[in-house]
Amino acid sequence: MARRKIVAGNWKMNMTPSQAVELCATLKDLVKNNKVDVVYCVPAIDIVPVVKAVKGTRVKVGAENFYIEDKGAYTGEISAPMLKDAGVEYVIIGHSERREYFKEDDAFLNKKVKKAFEAGLTPILCCGESLEQREMGVTMDWIRLQIKSDLYGVPAEQVAKMVIAYEPIWAIGTGKTATTEQAEEVCKGIRACIKEMYDAATAKSVRIQYGGSVSASNAAELFAQPDIDGGLVGGASLKADFGKIVNYDK
Ligand code: 13P
């Protein structure tokens, strides 16, 4: 069976609850594409109003973060079961901004992937190299290390259902998109890595997104690549353009 495309917005630390509801209203009629799964990954405080705002549409809601314990004395944190109960279906794990600013390492991210599945959430696991690593020619070595560490001990049937997002750090928020060839090369390499770690069926089933300055003008070409199953979209997910990205095939 062909993989379904999945286009997810990563709102990052943008949109107050009332702005979030307004954005959902703006996007409502623009993000209809039966061939594409659409996800809004939103700040924790926007989850409840956004779940309500997208009710009755095909849009799914994702979280940007959670903590690895179910409950307890972790002031300020939110757990995976809390997200699930609020109506969240997807969660971003391992975004480069969390790796860099919040020092989340692969051992911690591995726990997050396992906890997400335990709670019934689908991880969108991010990986990606820095410009320096690309220039040194170690991109694929680095990405393979991230994938292998973050998925350590995660069973094939879970990996088959998850989403991996390839986001070259130098392409995030810079307006500098990876070329279609660069994006496809790494996404193909990630699929090969999954095949090596698991089997051909798992590699065929896992969905791999590209992220990093995805826009209405480059989405069609990127998403047409054989190993790119959609996108994780930052800046362009906060405006009407997101509708054009979801409808990249029109
Ligand atoms: P931009 O689309 O703003 O480059 O952000 C990409 C990203 O980090 C999505 O997670």
PDB file of C-alpha atoms in Angstrom, residues 13-188:
ATOM      1  CA  MET A  13       6.453  29.223  20.448  1.00  0.00           C
ATOM      2  CA  ASN A  14       3.917  31.204  18.425  1.00  0.00           C
ATOM      3  CA  MET A  15       0.185  31.872  18.811  1.00  0.00           C
ATOM      4  CA  THR A  16      -1.600  32.760  22.036  1.00  0.00           C
ATOM      5  CA  PRO A  17      -4.698  30.635  22.671  1.00  0.00           C
ATOM      6  CA  SER A  18      -6.982  33.201  21.050  1.00  0.00           C
ATOM      7  CA  GLN A  19      -4.646  33.643  18.060  1.00  0.00           C
ATOM      8  CA  ALA A  20      -4.523  29.842  17.747  1.00  0.00           C
ATOM      9  CA  VAL A  21      -8.305  29.610  17.463  1.00  0.00           C
ATOM     10  CA  GLU A  22      -8.261  32.396  14.863  1.00  0.00           C
ATOM     11  CA  LEU A  23      -5.590  30.601  12.818  1.00  0.00           C
ATOM     12  CA  CYS A  24      -7.646  27.387  12.869  1.00  0.00           C
ATOM     13  CA  ALA A  25     -10.607  29.357  11.495  1.00  0.00           C
ATOM     14  CA  THR A  26      -8.443  30.947   8.774  1.00  0.00           C
ATOM     15  CA  LEU A  27      -7.048  27.571   7.706  1.00  0.00           C
ATOM     16  CA  LYS A  28     -10.240  25.553   8.023  1.00  0.00           C
ATOM     17  CA  ASP A  29     -11.298  25.553   4.359  1.00  0.00           C
ATOM     18  CA  LEU A  30      -7.739  25.769   3.012  1.00  0.00           C
ATOM     19  CA  VAL A  31      -6.336  22.526   4.427  1.00  0.00           C
ATOM     20  CA  LYS A  32      -8.787  20.111   2.847  1.00  0.00           C
ATOM     21  CA  ASN A  33      -6.963  17.428   0.877  1.00  0.00           C
ATOM     22  CA  ASN A  34      -8.251  13.867   1.200  1.00  0.00           C
ATOM     23  CA  LYS A  35      -4.910  12.450   0.114  1.00  0.00           C
ATOM     24  CA  VAL A  36      -2.967  14.106   2.925  1.00  0.00           C
ATOM     25  CA  ASP A  37      -2.941  13.726   6.715  1.00  0.00           C
ATOM     26  CA  VAL A  38      -2.808  17.212   8.257  1.00  0.00           C
ATOM     27  CA  VAL A  39      -1.462  17.849  11.753  1.00  0.00           C
ATOM     28  CA  TYR A  40      -1.104  21.052  13.780  1.00  0.00           C
ATOM     29  CA  CYS A  41       1.650  20.699  16.394  1.00  0.00           C
ATOM     30  CA  VAL A  42       0.903  23.493  18.820  1.00  0.00           C
ATOM     31  CA  PRO A  43       2.179  24.978  22.105  1.00  0.00           C
ATOM     32  CA  ALA A  44       0.879  23.150  25.192  1.00  0.00           C
ATOM     33  CA  ILE A  45      -1.415  25.986  26.223  1.00  0.00           C
ATOM     34  CA  ASP A  46      -3.082  25.958  22.784  1.00  0.00           C
ATOM     35  CA  ILE A  47      -3.849  22.230  22.771  1.00  0.00           C
ATOM     36  CA  VAL A  48      -7.270  22.323  24.417  1.00  0.00           C
ATOM     37  CA  PRO A  49      -8.662  25.230  22.351  1.00  0.00           C
ATOM     38  CA  VAL A  50      -7.158  23.857  19.108  1.00  0.00           C
ATOM     39  CA  VAL A  51      -8.613  20.357  19.671  1.00  0.00           C
ATOM     40  CA  LYS A  52     -11.983  22.080  20.065  1.00  0.00           C
ATOM     41  CA  ALA A  53     -11.451  24.344  17.040  1.00  0.00           C
ATOM     42  CA  VAL A  54     -10.612  21.479  14.637  1.00  0.00           C
ATOM     43  CA  LYS A  55     -13.368  19.186  15.875  1.00  0.00           C
ATOM     44  CA  GLY A  56     -15.352  17.764  12.963  1.00  0.00           C
ATOM     45  CA  THR A  57     -12.498  18.358  10.475  1.00  0.00           C
ATOM     46  CA  ARG A  58      -9.790  15.896   9.381  1.00  0.00           C
ATOM     47  CA  VAL A  59      -7.055  17.924  11.084  1.00  0.00           C
ATOM     48  CA  LYS A  60      -5.206  16.107  13.883  1.00  0.00           C
ATOM     49  CA  VAL A  61      -3.505  17.820  16.782  1.00  0.00           C
ATOM     50  CA  GLY A  62       0.086  17.265  17.840  1.00  0.00           C
ATOM     51  CA  ALA A  63       2.152  18.450  20.794  1.00  0.00           C
ATOM     52  CA  GLU A  64       5.627  19.971  20.603  1.00  0.00           C
ATOM     53  CA  ASN A  65       6.922  18.428  23.808  1.00  0.00           C
ATOM     54  CA  PHE A  66       6.219  16.390  26.959  1.00  0.00           C
ATOM     55  CA  TYR A  67       8.134  14.893  29.885  1.00  0.00           C
ATOM     56  CA  ILE A  68       8.961  11.187  30.168  1.00  0.00           C
ATOM     57  CA  GLU A  69       7.233  10.487  33.503  1.00  0.00           C
ATOM     58  CA  ASP A  70       3.476   9.867  33.703  1.00  0.00           C
ATOM     59  CA  LYS A  71       2.888  12.092  36.723  1.00  0.00           C
ATOM     60  CA  GLY A  72       4.456  13.360  39.905  1.00  0.00           C
ATOM     61  CA  ALA A  73       6.657  16.112  41.283  1.00  0.00           C
ATOM     62  CA  TYR A  74       7.967  17.632  38.028  1.00  0.00           C
ATOM     63  CA  THR A  75       6.872  21.231  38.357  1.00  0.00           C
ATOM     64  CA  GLY A  76       6.021  22.816  35.049  1.00  0.00           C
ATOM     65  CA  GLU A  77       6.016  19.642  32.981  1.00  0.00           C
ATOM     66  CA  ILE A  78       3.261  17.917  31.010  1.00  0.00           C
ATOM     67  CA  SER A  79       3.025  14.127  30.598  1.00  0.00           C
ATOM     68  CA  ALA A  80       2.200  11.970  27.591  1.00  0.00           C
ATOM     69  CA  PRO A  81      -1.019  10.604  29.188  1.00  0.00           C
ATOM     70  CA  MET A  82      -2.148  14.216  29.776  1.00  0.00           C
ATOM     71  CA  LEU A  83      -1.637  14.957  26.076  1.00  0.00           C
ATOM     72  CA  LYS A  84      -3.496  11.824  25.061  1.00  0.00           C
ATOM     73  CA  ASP A  85      -6.431  12.652  27.308  1.00  0.00           C
ATOM     74  CA  ALA A  86      -6.607  16.170  25.837  1.00  0.00           C
ATOM     75  CA  GLY A  87      -7.037  14.746  22.320  1.00  0.00           C
ATOM     76  CA  VAL A  88      -3.461  14.890  21.047  1.00  0.00           C
ATOM     77  CA  GLU A  89      -2.424  12.213  18.508  1.00  0.00           C
ATOM     78  CA  TYR A  90       1.104  13.165  17.444  1.00  0.00           C
ATOM     79  CA  VAL A  91       4.119  14.525  19.283  1.00  0.00           C
ATOM     80  CA  ILE A  92       7.342  16.057  17.968  1.00  0.00           C
ATOM     81  CA  ILE A  93      10.431  14.484  19.541  1.00  0.00           C
ATOM     82  CA  GLY A  94      14.066  15.488  19.046  1.00  0.00           C
ATOM     83  CA  HIS A  95      13.592  18.788  17.244  1.00  0.00           C
ATOM     84  CA  SER A  96      16.973  20.477  16.820  1.00  0.00           C
ATOM     85  CA  GLU A  97      15.742  23.429  18.892  1.00  0.00           C
ATOM     86  CA  ARG A  98      15.099  21.106  21.857  1.00  0.00           C
ATOM     87  CA  ARG A  99      18.391  19.293  21.313  1.00  0.00           C
ATOM     88  CA  GLU A 100      20.259  22.593  21.241  1.00  0.00           C
ATOM     89  CA  TYR A 101      18.483  24.927  23.696  1.00  0.00           C
ATOM     90  CA  PHE A 102      17.215  22.319  26.175  1.00  0.00           C
ATOM     91  CA  LYS A 103      20.126  19.895  25.890  1.00  0.00           C
ATOM     92  CA  GLU A 104      17.964  16.871  25.087  1.00  0.00           C
ATOM     93  CA  ASP A 105      20.320  14.037  24.164  1.00  0.00           C
ATOM     94  CA  ASP A 106      19.678  10.805  22.292  1.00  0.00           C
ATOM     95  CA  ALA A 107      19.365   8.666  25.452  1.00  0.00           C
ATOM     96  CA  PHE A 108      16.601  10.976  26.706  1.00  0.00           C
ATOM     97  CA  LEU A 109      14.954  11.109  23.280  1.00  0.00           C
ATOM     98  CA  ASN A 110      14.930   7.309  23.153  1.00  0.00           C
ATOM     99  CA  LYS A 111      12.936   7.324  26.412  1.00  0.00           C
ATOM    100  CA  LYS A 112      10.574   9.907  24.918  1.00  0.00           C
ATOM    101  CA  VAL A 113       9.906   7.776  21.823  1.00  0.00           C
ATOM    102  CA  LYS A 114       9.097   4.765  24.009  1.00  0.00           C
ATOM    103  CA  LYS A 115       6.880   6.803  26.339  1.00  0.00           C
ATOM    104  CA  ALA A 116       4.983   8.353  23.421  1.00  0.00           C
ATOM    105  CA  PHE A 117       4.082   4.911  22.085  1.00  0.00           C
ATOM    106  CA  GLU A 118       3.184   3.682  25.570  1.00  0.00           C
ATOM    107  CA  ALA A 119       0.710   6.565  25.862  1.00  0.00           C
ATOM    108  CA  GLY A 120      -0.769   5.915  22.420  1.00  0.00           C
ATOM    109  CA  LEU A 121       0.828   8.942  20.720  1.00  0.00           C
ATOM    110  CA  THR A 122       2.572   8.847  17.342  1.00  0.00           C
ATOM    111  CA  PRO A 123       6.088  10.311  17.473  1.00  0.00           C
ATOM    112  CA  ILE A 124       7.375  12.659  14.793  1.00  0.00           C
ATOM    113  CA  LEU A 125      11.069  12.044  15.430  1.00  0.00           C
ATOM    114  CA  CYS A 126      13.359  14.774  14.091  1.00  0.00           C
ATOM    115  CA  CYS A 127      16.941  14.379  12.958  1.00  0.00           C
ATOM    116  CA  GLY A 128      19.297  16.591  11.029  1.00  0.00           C
ATOM    117  CA  GLU A 129      22.850  17.787  10.559  1.00  0.00           C
ATOM    118  CA  SER A 130      24.513  21.155  11.068  1.00  0.00           C
ATOM    119  CA  LEU A 131      26.076  23.066   8.196  1.00  0.00           C
ATOM    120  CA  GLU A 132      29.511  22.189   9.561  1.00  0.00           C
ATOM    121  CA  GLN A 133      28.677  18.475   9.521  1.00  0.00           C
ATOM    122  CA  ARG A 134      27.370  18.707   5.955  1.00  0.00           C
ATOM    123  CA  GLU A 135      30.546  20.449   4.860  1.00  0.00           C
ATOM    124  CA  MET A 136      32.661  17.793   6.594  1.00  0.00           C
ATOM    125  CA  GLY A 137      30.807  15.068   4.677  1.00  0.00           C
ATOM    126  CA  VAL A 138      29.464  13.302   7.777  1.00  0.00           C
ATOM    127  CA  THR A 139      25.735  14.022   7.246  1.00  0.00           C
ATOM    128  CA  MET A 140      24.572  10.449   6.792  1.00  0.00           C
ATOM    129  CA  ASP A 141      26.846   9.096   9.555  1.00  0.00           C
ATOM    130  CA  TRP A 142      25.361  11.641  11.963  1.00  0.00           C
ATOM    131  CA  ILE A 143      21.744  11.001  10.960  1.00  0.00           C
ATOM    132  CA  ARG A 144      22.233   7.226  11.225  1.00  0.00           C
ATOM    133  CA  LEU A 145      23.649   7.672  14.724  1.00  0.00           C
ATOM    134  CA  GLN A 146      20.630   9.768  15.744  1.00  0.00           C
ATOM    135  CA  ILE A 147      18.123   7.288  14.276  1.00  0.00           C
ATOM    136  CA  LYS A 148      19.835   4.229  15.738  1.00  0.00           C
ATOM    137  CA  SER A 149      20.145   5.773  19.215  1.00  0.00           C
ATOM    138  CA  ASP A 150      16.671   7.330  19.325  1.00  0.00           C
ATOM    139  CA  LEU A 151      14.993   4.099  18.151  1.00  0.00           C
ATOM    140  CA  TYR A 152      17.087   1.747  20.283  1.00  0.00           C
ATOM    141  CA  GLY A 153      14.822  -1.064  21.516  1.00  0.00           C
ATOM    142  CA  VAL A 154      11.739   0.290  19.728  1.00  0.00           C
ATOM    143  CA  PRO A 155       9.935  -2.613  18.024  1.00  0.00           C
ATOM    144  CA  ALA A 156       9.359  -2.784  14.256  1.00  0.00           C
ATOM    145  CA  GLU A 157       5.564  -2.589  14.484  1.00  0.00           C
ATOM    146  CA  GLN A 158       5.866   0.773  16.267  1.00  0.00           C
ATOM    147  CA  VAL A 159       8.482   2.147  13.881  1.00  0.00           C
ATOM    148  CA  ALA A 160       6.251   1.178  10.953  1.00  0.00           C
ATOM    149  CA  LYS A 161       3.565   3.516  12.298  1.00  0.00           C
ATOM    150  CA  MET A 162       5.732   6.494  13.233  1.00  0.00           C
ATOM    151  CA  VAL A 163       6.951   9.552  11.394  1.00  0.00           C
ATOM    152  CA  ILE A 164      10.572  10.634  10.993  1.00  0.00           C
ATOM    153  CA  ALA A 165      11.344  14.225   9.990  1.00  0.00           C
ATOM    154  CA  TYR A 166      14.624  15.059   8.308  1.00  0.00           C
ATOM    155  CA  GLU A 167      15.399  18.673   9.142  1.00  0.00           C
ATOM    156  CA  PRO A 168      18.849  19.962   8.205  1.00  0.00           C
ATOM    157  CA  ILE A 169      19.578  22.542  10.923  1.00  0.00           C
ATOM    158  CA  TRP A 170      20.982  25.020   8.405  1.00  0.00           C
ATOM    159  CA  ALA A 171      17.647  25.026   6.539  1.00  0.00           C
ATOM    160  CA  ILE A 172      15.433  25.784   9.556  1.00  0.00           C
ATOM    161  CA  GLY A 173      14.005  29.299   9.557  1.00  0.00           C
ATOM    162  CA  THR A 174      16.719  30.496   7.198  1.00  0.00           C
ATOM    163  CA  GLY A 175      14.783  30.499   3.938  1.00  0.00           C
ATOM    164  CA  LYS A 176      17.548  28.208   2.707  1.00  0.00           C
ATOM    165  CA  THR A 177      15.857  24.950   1.672  1.00  0.00           C
ATOM    166  CA  ALA A 178      17.882  21.832   1.014  1.00  0.00           C
ATOM    167  CA  THR A 179      17.847  21.112  -2.695  1.00  0.00           C
ATOM    168  CA  THR A 180      15.348  18.459  -3.706  1.00  0.00           C
ATOM    169  CA  GLU A 181      18.263  16.117  -4.393  1.00  0.00           C
ATOM    170  CA  GLN A 182      19.852  16.710  -0.970  1.00  0.00           C
ATOM    171  CA  ALA A 183      16.512  16.180   0.797  1.00  0.00           C
ATOM    172  CA  GLU A 184      15.694  13.006  -1.138  1.00  0.00           C
ATOM    173  CA  GLU A 185      19.203  11.610  -0.664  1.00  0.00           C
ATOM    174  CA  VAL A 186      18.988  11.815   3.129  1.00  0.00           C
ATOM    175  CA  CYS A 187      15.351  10.634   3.332  1.00  0.00           C
ATOM    176  CA  LYS A 188      16.311   7.655   1.184  1.00  0.00           C
TER     177      LYS A 188
END
